[in-house]
Amino acid sequence: MEKNSRMIKDPAALVAIREGGKKLGEILAECAAMVAPGISTKALDDRAEFLIRQCGGRPAFLGYTISTKDPAYPASLCVSVNEEVVHGIPRVDHIIQDGDVVGLDIGMEWPFTPDGPKGYYTDTAISVIAGTPRAEDEKILAATYESLCRGIKAATVGNEIKDISKAVEKYLTPLGYGIVRDLVGHGVGYAVHEAPQVPNFTDRFQPSIRLLPGMVLALEPMVTIGSADVYTEKDGWTVSTEDHSRSAHFEHTIIISPTGPEIVTLRPGEKI
Ligand code: MF3
Ligand code: CO
Ligand code: CO
């Protein structure tokens, strides 16, 4: 099946995904370390773009369109603050304030050779708190990260996509958090977004898709303190919570392998 075979990446692709993913994890860690009250969201994006190009990659989100009628995404790093869940657009006049919850999401095509063969895509995100944290914000960040870890641990050969969804949902729901349903995790590697979808919740319409060695997935729970309902702002990209409650988002690109999930976008010192 054409579509199925695209889900399984060839060995050369996996080598580049591993290498690009490692670099991307380092870049995201560096950007996250810059988050502090007083910095503009644009300064974070500038640094992300510089680091991506410096390591021989191309910012995968810059100029990206989900559908042809939507505007192209204008930056390299999505910076989503407080009630912004994902796809926040960096701005020079958006200054991070003390206690802000800041989501950073980055994607890279690597290696990038202008006019040459295409590179391979990885995608990763983190949420951090600027300055003085509120206890409830620390809690949602920890819970969202833990839900990602549970999802990753369920991503074993023989399991299905459903089992990832179930593991994330089962952890978050008893804690009373909202799980965003309008956006989901996804296949990645040959493009920013590929089949299959990886929801962070279960429903009876979810198809049965077995996890096979060589599949590359981006797992990315998006979690809210209040209602999980979101809307897209007038800029055409920023996705915010309807009730303006704060949210958190973590994401890793993983390779499904016979020896267990391999996290390619691990940050320096991160252990799961
Ligand atoms: N990083 C998002 C994801 O995790 C996609 C961002 S698309 C952009 O799937 F254009 F907004 F950057
Ligand atoms: Co992402
Ligand atoms: Co993603």
mmCIF file of C-alpha atoms and ligand atoms in Angstrom:
data_model
loop_
_atom_site.group_PDB
_atom_site.id
_atom_site.type_symbol
_atom_site.label_atom_id
_atom_site.label_comp_id
_atom_site.label_asym_id
_atom_site.label_seq_id
_atom_site.Cartn_x
_atom_site.Cartn_y
_atom_site.Cartn_z
ATOM 1 C CA MET A 1 0.000 0.000 0.000
ATOM 2 C CA GLU A 2 1.496 3.306 -1.136
ATOM 3 C CA LYS A 3 0.304 5.281 1.845
ATOM 4 C CA ASN A 4 1.419 2.665 4.344
ATOM 5 C CA SER A 5 4.889 2.347 2.870
ATOM 6 C CA ARG A 6 5.415 6.105 3.236
ATOM 7 C CA MET A 7 4.795 5.696 6.946
ATOM 8 C CA ILE A 8 7.831 3.396 7.169
ATOM 9 C CA LYS A 9 10.957 5.439 6.576
ATOM 10 C CA ASP A 10 13.927 3.917 4.733
ATOM 11 C CA PRO A 11 17.193 3.358 6.660
ATOM 12 C CA ALA A 12 18.964 6.380 5.113
ATOM 13 C CA ALA A 13 16.061 8.593 6.145
ATOM 14 C CA LEU A 14 16.226 7.253 9.706
ATOM 15 C CA VAL A 15 19.929 8.113 9.915
ATOM 16 C CA ALA A 16 19.220 11.736 8.906
ATOM 17 C CA ILE A 17 16.177 11.946 11.187
ATOM 18 C CA ARG A 18 18.328 10.826 14.139
ATOM 19 C CA GLU A 19 21.030 13.358 13.366
ATOM 20 C CA GLY A 20 18.670 16.247 12.579
ATOM 21 C CA GLY A 21 16.519 15.433 15.608
ATOM 22 C CA LYS A 22 19.489 15.535 17.969
ATOM 23 C CA LYS A 23 20.510 18.932 16.627
ATOM 24 C CA LEU A 24 16.929 20.176 16.922
ATOM 25 C CA GLY A 25 16.720 19.065 20.559
ATOM 26 C CA GLU A 26 19.869 21.056 21.310
ATOM 27 C CA ILE A 27 18.511 24.118 19.501
ATOM 28 C CA LEU A 28 15.203 23.970 21.374
ATOM 29 C CA ALA A 29 17.049 23.653 24.696
ATOM 30 C CA GLU A 30 19.092 26.739 23.869
ATOM 31 C CA CYS A 31 15.973 28.750 22.975
ATOM 32 C CA ALA A 32 14.190 27.554 26.128
ATOM 33 C CA ALA A 33 17.127 28.702 28.256
ATOM 34 C CA MET A 34 16.707 32.232 26.834
ATOM 35 C CA VAL A 35 13.102 32.537 28.047
ATOM 36 C CA ALA A 36 12.967 35.212 30.748
ATOM 37 C CA PRO A 37 10.888 38.283 31.596
ATOM 38 C CA GLY A 38 11.812 41.139 29.247
ATOM 39 C CA ILE A 39 12.758 39.137 26.146
ATOM 40 C CA SER A 40 10.607 39.507 23.036
ATOM 41 C CA THR A 41 9.118 36.459 21.391
ATOM 42 C CA LYS A 42 10.789 37.645 18.147
ATOM 43 C CA ALA A 43 14.251 37.473 19.771
ATOM 44 C CA LEU A 44 13.600 33.775 20.508
ATOM 45 C CA ASP A 45 12.570 33.200 16.897
ATOM 46 C CA ASP A 46 15.664 35.010 15.562
ATOM 47 C CA ARG A 47 17.913 32.781 17.651
ATOM 48 C CA ALA A 48 16.060 29.647 16.527
ATOM 49 C CA GLU A 49 16.404 30.574 12.852
ATOM 50 C CA PHE A 50 20.103 31.382 13.278
ATOM 51 C CA LEU A 51 20.843 28.066 15.016
ATOM 52 C CA ILE A 52 18.880 26.029 12.451
ATOM 53 C CA ARG A 53 20.733 27.578 9.521
ATOM 54 C CA GLN A 54 24.086 27.369 11.332
ATOM 55 C CA CYS A 55 23.770 23.589 11.658
ATOM 56 C CA GLY A 56 22.881 23.137 7.985
ATOM 57 C CA GLY A 57 19.126 22.938 8.293
ATOM 58 C CA ARG A 58 16.099 24.865 7.050
ATOM 59 C CA PRO A 59 13.325 26.159 9.349
ATOM 60 C CA ALA A 60 10.467 23.838 8.392
ATOM 61 C CA PHE A 61 7.716 26.146 9.674
ATOM 62 C CA LEU A 62 8.870 29.286 7.820
ATOM 63 C CA GLY A 63 6.497 29.706 4.877
ATOM 64 C CA TYR A 64 4.514 26.584 5.839
ATOM 65 C CA THR A 65 0.853 26.419 4.836
ATOM 66 C CA ILE A 66 -1.661 23.875 6.090
ATOM 67 C CA SER A 67 -4.136 24.649 3.311
ATOM 68 C CA THR A 68 -3.580 26.871 0.275
ATOM 69 C CA LYS A 69 -6.139 29.443 1.405
ATOM 70 C CA ASP A 70 -4.369 30.059 4.713
ATOM 71 C CA PRO A 71 -1.495 32.512 5.160
ATOM 72 C CA ALA A 72 2.035 31.079 5.214
ATOM 73 C CA TYR A 73 3.466 30.791 8.733
ATOM 74 C CA PRO A 74 5.944 33.714 8.985
ATOM 75 C CA ALA A 75 8.530 32.411 11.494
ATOM 76 C CA SER A 76 10.880 29.550 12.402
ATOM 77 C CA LEU A 77 9.711 29.075 15.991
ATOM 78 C CA CYS A 78 6.127 29.000 17.262
ATOM 79 C CA VAL A 79 5.964 30.939 20.532
ATOM 80 C CA SER A 80 2.656 30.502 22.385
ATOM 81 C CA VAL A 81 2.166 32.370 25.662
ATOM 82 C CA ASN A 82 -0.347 31.560 28.450
ATOM 83 C CA GLU A 83 -3.805 31.009 26.861
ATOM 84 C CA GLU A 84 -2.151 30.605 23.465
ATOM 85 C CA VAL A 85 -1.916 26.847 22.978
ATOM 86 C CA VAL A 86 0.130 26.481 19.790
ATOM 87 C CA HIS A 87 1.221 28.304 16.597
ATOM 88 C CA GLY A 88 1.761 31.683 18.297
ATOM 89 C CA ILE A 89 3.518 34.114 15.948
ATOM 90 C CA PRO A 90 6.654 35.805 17.340
ATOM 91 C CA ARG A 91 6.525 39.616 17.490
ATOM 92 C CA VAL A 92 9.030 42.318 18.469
ATOM 93 C CA ASP A 93 6.354 43.964 20.625
ATOM 94 C CA HIS A 94 5.404 40.783 22.477
ATOM 95 C CA ILE A 95 7.524 40.937 25.610
ATOM 96 C CA ILE A 96 7.565 37.974 27.991
ATOM 97 C CA GLN A 97 6.308 38.882 31.476
ATOM 98 C CA ASP A 98 7.186 37.414 34.871
ATOM 99 C CA GLY A 99 5.227 34.178 35.399
ATOM 100 C CA ASP A 100 4.291 33.663 31.734
ATOM 101 C CA VAL A 101 3.906 30.099 30.479
ATOM 102 C CA VAL A 102 5.811 29.968 27.204
ATOM 103 C CA GLY A 103 5.435 27.191 24.633
ATOM 104 C CA LEU A 104 8.192 26.866 22.048
ATOM 105 C CA ASP A 105 7.678 24.605 19.033
ATOM 106 C CA ILE A 106 10.305 24.094 16.342
ATOM 107 C CA GLY A 107 10.648 22.090 13.134
ATOM 108 C CA MET A 108 13.625 21.544 10.873
ATOM 109 C CA GLU A 109 14.400 20.038 7.488
ATOM 110 C CA TRP A 110 17.895 18.562 7.684
ATOM 111 C CA PRO A 111 20.229 18.385 5.891
ATOM 112 C CA PHE A 112 19.285 21.303 3.681
ATOM 113 C CA THR A 113 20.907 21.683 0.285
ATOM 114 C CA PRO A 114 19.460 24.502 -1.825
ATOM 115 C CA ASP A 115 18.436 22.993 -5.195
ATOM 116 C CA GLY A 116 19.707 19.637 -3.898
ATOM 117 C CA PRO A 117 17.869 16.556 -2.621
ATOM 118 C CA LYS A 118 15.247 17.090 0.060
ATOM 119 C CA GLY A 119 16.213 16.658 3.704
ATOM 120 C CA TYR A 120 14.238 15.034 6.512
ATOM 121 C CA TYR A 121 11.874 16.595 9.043
ATOM 122 C CA THR A 122 11.793 16.541 12.821
ATOM 123 C CA ASP A 123 9.479 18.467 15.160
ATOM 124 C CA THR A 124 9.716 19.147 18.916
ATOM 125 C CA ALA A 125 8.217 21.440 21.547
ATOM 126 C CA ILE A 126 8.611 22.427 25.193
ATOM 127 C CA SER A 127 6.743 24.626 27.673
ATOM 128 C CA VAL A 128 8.616 26.672 30.249
ATOM 129 C CA ILE A 129 7.778 29.329 32.833
ATOM 130 C CA ALA A 130 9.455 32.738 32.699
ATOM 131 C CA GLY A 131 10.660 34.025 36.057
ATOM 132 C CA THR A 132 8.457 33.304 39.095
ATOM 133 C CA PRO A 133 6.233 30.250 38.588
ATOM 134 C CA ARG A 134 2.657 29.860 39.857
ATOM 135 C CA ALA A 135 2.107 26.446 41.478
ATOM 136 C CA GLU A 136 -0.811 25.604 39.149
ATOM 137 C CA ASP A 137 1.361 26.339 36.097
ATOM 138 C CA GLU A 138 4.186 24.150 37.348
ATOM 139 C CA LYS A 139 1.605 21.404 37.817
ATOM 140 C CA ILE A 140 0.157 21.535 34.319
ATOM 141 C CA LEU A 141 3.623 21.597 32.764
ATOM 142 C CA ALA A 142 4.697 18.540 34.761
ATOM 143 C CA ALA A 143 1.457 16.708 33.919
ATOM 144 C CA THR A 144 1.701 17.492 30.204
ATOM 145 C CA TYR A 145 5.307 16.322 30.088
ATOM 146 C CA GLU A 146 4.429 13.146 31.977
ATOM 147 C CA SER A 147 1.566 12.460 29.563
ATOM 148 C CA LEU A 148 4.005 12.745 26.661
ATOM 149 C CA CYS A 149 6.337 10.283 28.403
ATOM 150 C CA ARG A 150 3.442 7.837 28.916
ATOM 151 C CA GLY A 151 2.503 8.162 25.248
ATOM 152 C CA ILE A 152 6.078 7.510 24.194
ATOM 153 C CA LYS A 153 6.296 4.409 26.434
ATOM 154 C CA ALA A 154 3.166 3.032 24.755
ATOM 155 C CA ALA A 155 4.738 3.469 21.303
ATOM 156 C CA THR A 156 6.013 -0.080 20.976
ATOM 157 C CA VAL A 157 5.903 -2.485 18.037
ATOM 158 C CA GLY A 158 2.709 -4.524 18.248
ATOM 159 C CA ASN A 159 0.762 -1.740 19.896
ATOM 160 C CA GLU A 160 -1.492 0.560 17.863
ATOM 161 C CA ILE A 161 -1.674 4.368 17.549
ATOM 162 C CA LYS A 162 -4.746 3.999 19.780
ATOM 163 C CA ASP A 163 -2.589 2.733 22.624
ATOM 164 C CA ILE A 164 -0.572 5.965 22.544
ATOM 165 C CA SER A 165 -3.799 8.012 22.612
ATOM 166 C CA LYS A 166 -5.145 5.904 25.472
ATOM 167 C CA ALA A 167 -1.993 6.242 27.576
ATOM 168 C CA VAL A 168 -1.997 10.046 27.272
ATOM 169 C CA GLU A 169 -5.715 10.391 27.979
ATOM 170 C CA LYS A 170 -5.703 7.924 30.860
ATOM 171 C CA TYR A 171 -3.043 9.926 32.653
ATOM 172 C CA LEU A 172 -4.500 13.405 32.080
ATOM 173 C CA THR A 173 -8.236 12.912 32.514
ATOM 174 C CA PRO A 174 -8.233 11.982 36.241
ATOM 175 C CA LEU A 175 -6.143 15.103 36.897
ATOM 176 C CA GLY A 176 -9.021 17.208 35.589
ATOM 177 C CA TYR A 177 -7.149 18.773 32.683
ATOM 178 C CA GLY A 178 -8.625 19.492 29.265
ATOM 179 C CA ILE A 179 -7.132 17.697 26.260
ATOM 180 C CA VAL A 180 -7.250 19.717 23.042
ATOM 181 C CA ARG A 181 -9.077 17.787 20.321
ATOM 182 C CA ASP A 182 -8.776 20.165 17.378
ATOM 183 C CA LEU A 183 -5.074 19.409 16.923
ATOM 184 C CA VAL A 184 -3.254 16.084 17.104
ATOM 185 C CA GLY A 185 0.169 14.468 16.813
ATOM 186 C CA HIS A 186 1.218 13.132 13.422
ATOM 187 C CA GLY A 187 3.629 11.228 11.251
ATOM 188 C CA VAL A 188 6.768 13.201 10.370
ATOM 189 C CA GLY A 189 10.040 12.664 8.491
ATOM 190 C CA TYR A 190 9.367 13.191 4.793
ATOM 191 C CA ALA A 191 7.225 16.287 5.528
ATOM 192 C CA VAL A 192 6.143 18.441 8.512
ATOM 193 C CA HIS A 193 2.796 16.682 8.792
ATOM 194 C CA GLU A 194 2.130 13.180 7.481
ATOM 195 C CA ALA A 195 -0.212 10.285 8.151
ATOM 196 C CA PRO A 196 -1.071 8.854 10.583
ATOM 197 C CA GLN A 197 -2.778 11.221 12.998
ATOM 198 C CA VAL A 198 -1.879 10.636 16.650
ATOM 199 C CA PRO A 199 -4.723 12.003 18.823
ATOM 200 C CA ASN A 200 -4.214 12.636 22.520
ATOM 201 C CA PHE A 201 -7.680 11.209 23.247
ATOM 202 C CA THR A 202 -9.641 8.159 22.202
ATOM 203 C CA ASP A 203 -12.908 7.868 20.316
ATOM 204 C CA ARG A 204 -14.700 5.081 18.512
ATOM 205 C CA PHE A 205 -13.878 6.528 15.076
ATOM 206 C CA GLN A 206 -10.142 6.084 15.487
ATOM 207 C CA PRO A 207 -8.819 3.660 12.852
ATOM 208 C CA SER A 208 -6.674 0.685 13.853
ATOM 209 C CA ILE A 209 -3.101 1.399 12.835
ATOM 210 C CA ARG A 210 -0.381 -0.974 14.025
ATOM 211 C CA LEU A 211 2.956 0.490 15.015
ATOM 212 C CA LEU A 212 5.726 -0.890 12.823
ATOM 213 C CA PRO A 213 9.523 -0.504 12.938
ATOM 214 C CA GLY A 214 10.656 2.545 10.960
ATOM 215 C CA MET A 215 7.553 4.635 11.579
ATOM 216 C CA VAL A 216 8.379 8.182 12.687
ATOM 217 C CA LEU A 217 5.813 9.993 14.818
ATOM 218 C CA ALA A 218 5.498 13.392 16.489
ATOM 219 C CA LEU A 219 3.654 12.975 19.803
ATOM 220 C CA GLU A 220 2.377 16.254 21.192
ATOM 221 C CA PRO A 221 -0.211 16.517 23.963
ATOM 222 C CA MET A 222 -1.825 19.986 24.181
ATOM 223 C CA VAL A 223 -3.373 20.400 27.612
ATOM 224 C CA THR A 224 -5.524 23.097 29.250
ATOM 225 C CA ILE A 225 -6.276 24.053 32.847
ATOM 226 C CA GLY A 226 -9.892 24.852 31.944
ATOM 227 C CA SER A 227 -12.026 23.928 28.951
ATOM 228 C CA ALA A 228 -10.291 22.213 26.033
ATOM 229 C CA ASP A 229 -12.125 24.356 23.470
ATOM 230 C CA VAL A 230 -9.824 26.431 21.283
ATOM 231 C CA TYR A 231 -10.180 28.963 18.472
ATOM 232 C CA THR A 232 -7.839 30.438 15.856
ATOM 233 C CA GLU A 233 -7.048 34.123 16.277
ATOM 234 C CA LYS A 234 -7.422 36.739 13.534
ATOM 235 C CA ASP A 235 -3.753 36.357 12.565
ATOM 236 C CA GLY A 236 -4.816 33.052 10.975
ATOM 237 C CA TRP A 237 -2.462 30.923 13.093
ATOM 238 C CA THR A 238 -2.451 31.448 16.845
ATOM 239 C CA VAL A 239 -4.624 28.818 18.540
ATOM 240 C CA SER A 240 -5.928 29.984 21.949
ATOM 241 C CA THR A 241 -8.235 28.581 24.606
ATOM 242 C CA GLU A 242 -11.842 29.815 24.372
ATOM 243 C CA ASP A 243 -11.974 30.472 28.120
ATOM 244 C CA HIS A 244 -8.466 32.050 28.179
ATOM 245 C CA SER A 245 -7.225 29.414 30.602
ATOM 246 C CA ARG A 246 -3.535 28.602 30.452
ATOM 247 C CA SER A 247 -2.215 25.597 28.574
ATOM 248 C CA ALA A 248 0.900 23.516 28.043
ATOM 249 C CA HIS A 249 2.420 21.609 25.123
ATOM 250 C CA PHE A 250 5.337 19.202 24.848
ATOM 251 C CA GLU A 251 6.394 17.302 21.740
ATOM 252 C CA HIS A 252 8.991 14.776 20.670
ATOM 253 C CA THR A 253 9.740 13.071 17.382
ATOM 254 C CA ILE A 254 10.179 9.325 17.908
ATOM 255 C CA ILE A 255 11.173 6.340 15.777
ATOM 256 C CA ILE A 256 9.288 3.084 16.342
ATOM 257 C CA SER A 257 11.836 0.290 16.703
ATOM 258 C CA PRO A 258 11.893 -3.369 17.766
ATOM 259 C CA THR A 259 13.894 -2.395 20.854
ATOM 260 C CA GLY A 260 11.376 0.260 21.895
ATOM 261 C CA PRO A 261 10.637 3.872 21.053
ATOM 262 C CA GLU A 262 13.681 5.925 20.144
ATOM 263 C CA ILE A 263 13.321 9.619 21.031
ATOM 264 C CA VAL A 264 15.288 11.522 18.425
ATOM 265 C CA THR A 265 14.677 15.075 19.701
ATOM 266 C CA LEU A 266 15.911 14.487 23.273
ATOM 267 C CA ARG A 267 17.441 17.610 24.771
ATOM 268 C CA PRO A 268 20.905 17.519 26.393
ATOM 269 C CA GLY A 269 20.568 15.731 29.755
ATOM 270 C CA GLU A 270 16.931 14.767 29.188
ATOM 271 C CA LYS A 271 16.072 11.196 30.193
ATOM 272 C CA ILE A 272 12.698 9.566 29.681
HETATM 273 N N1 MF3 B 1 4.806 22.405 15.100
HETATM 274 C C1 MF3 B 1 3.452 22.234 14.782
HETATM 275 C C2 MF3 B 1 3.232 20.786 15.051
HETATM 276 O O1 MF3 B 1 3.774 20.341 16.018
HETATM 277 C C3 MF3 B 1 3.167 22.691 13.406
HETATM 278 C C4 MF3 B 1 3.478 24.121 13.234
HETATM 279 S S1 MF3 B 1 3.034 24.616 11.696
HETATM 280 C C5 MF3 B 1 3.404 26.239 11.727
HETATM 281 O O2 MF3 B 1 2.594 20.025 14.390
HETATM 282 F F1 MF3 B 1 3.321 26.623 10.521
HETATM 283 F F2 MF3 B 1 2.608 26.866 12.548
HETATM 284 F F3 MF3 B 1 4.603 26.398 12.164
HETATM 285 CO CO CO B 2 5.653 20.945 16.621
HETATM 286 CO CO CO B 3 3.985 18.409 15.465
#
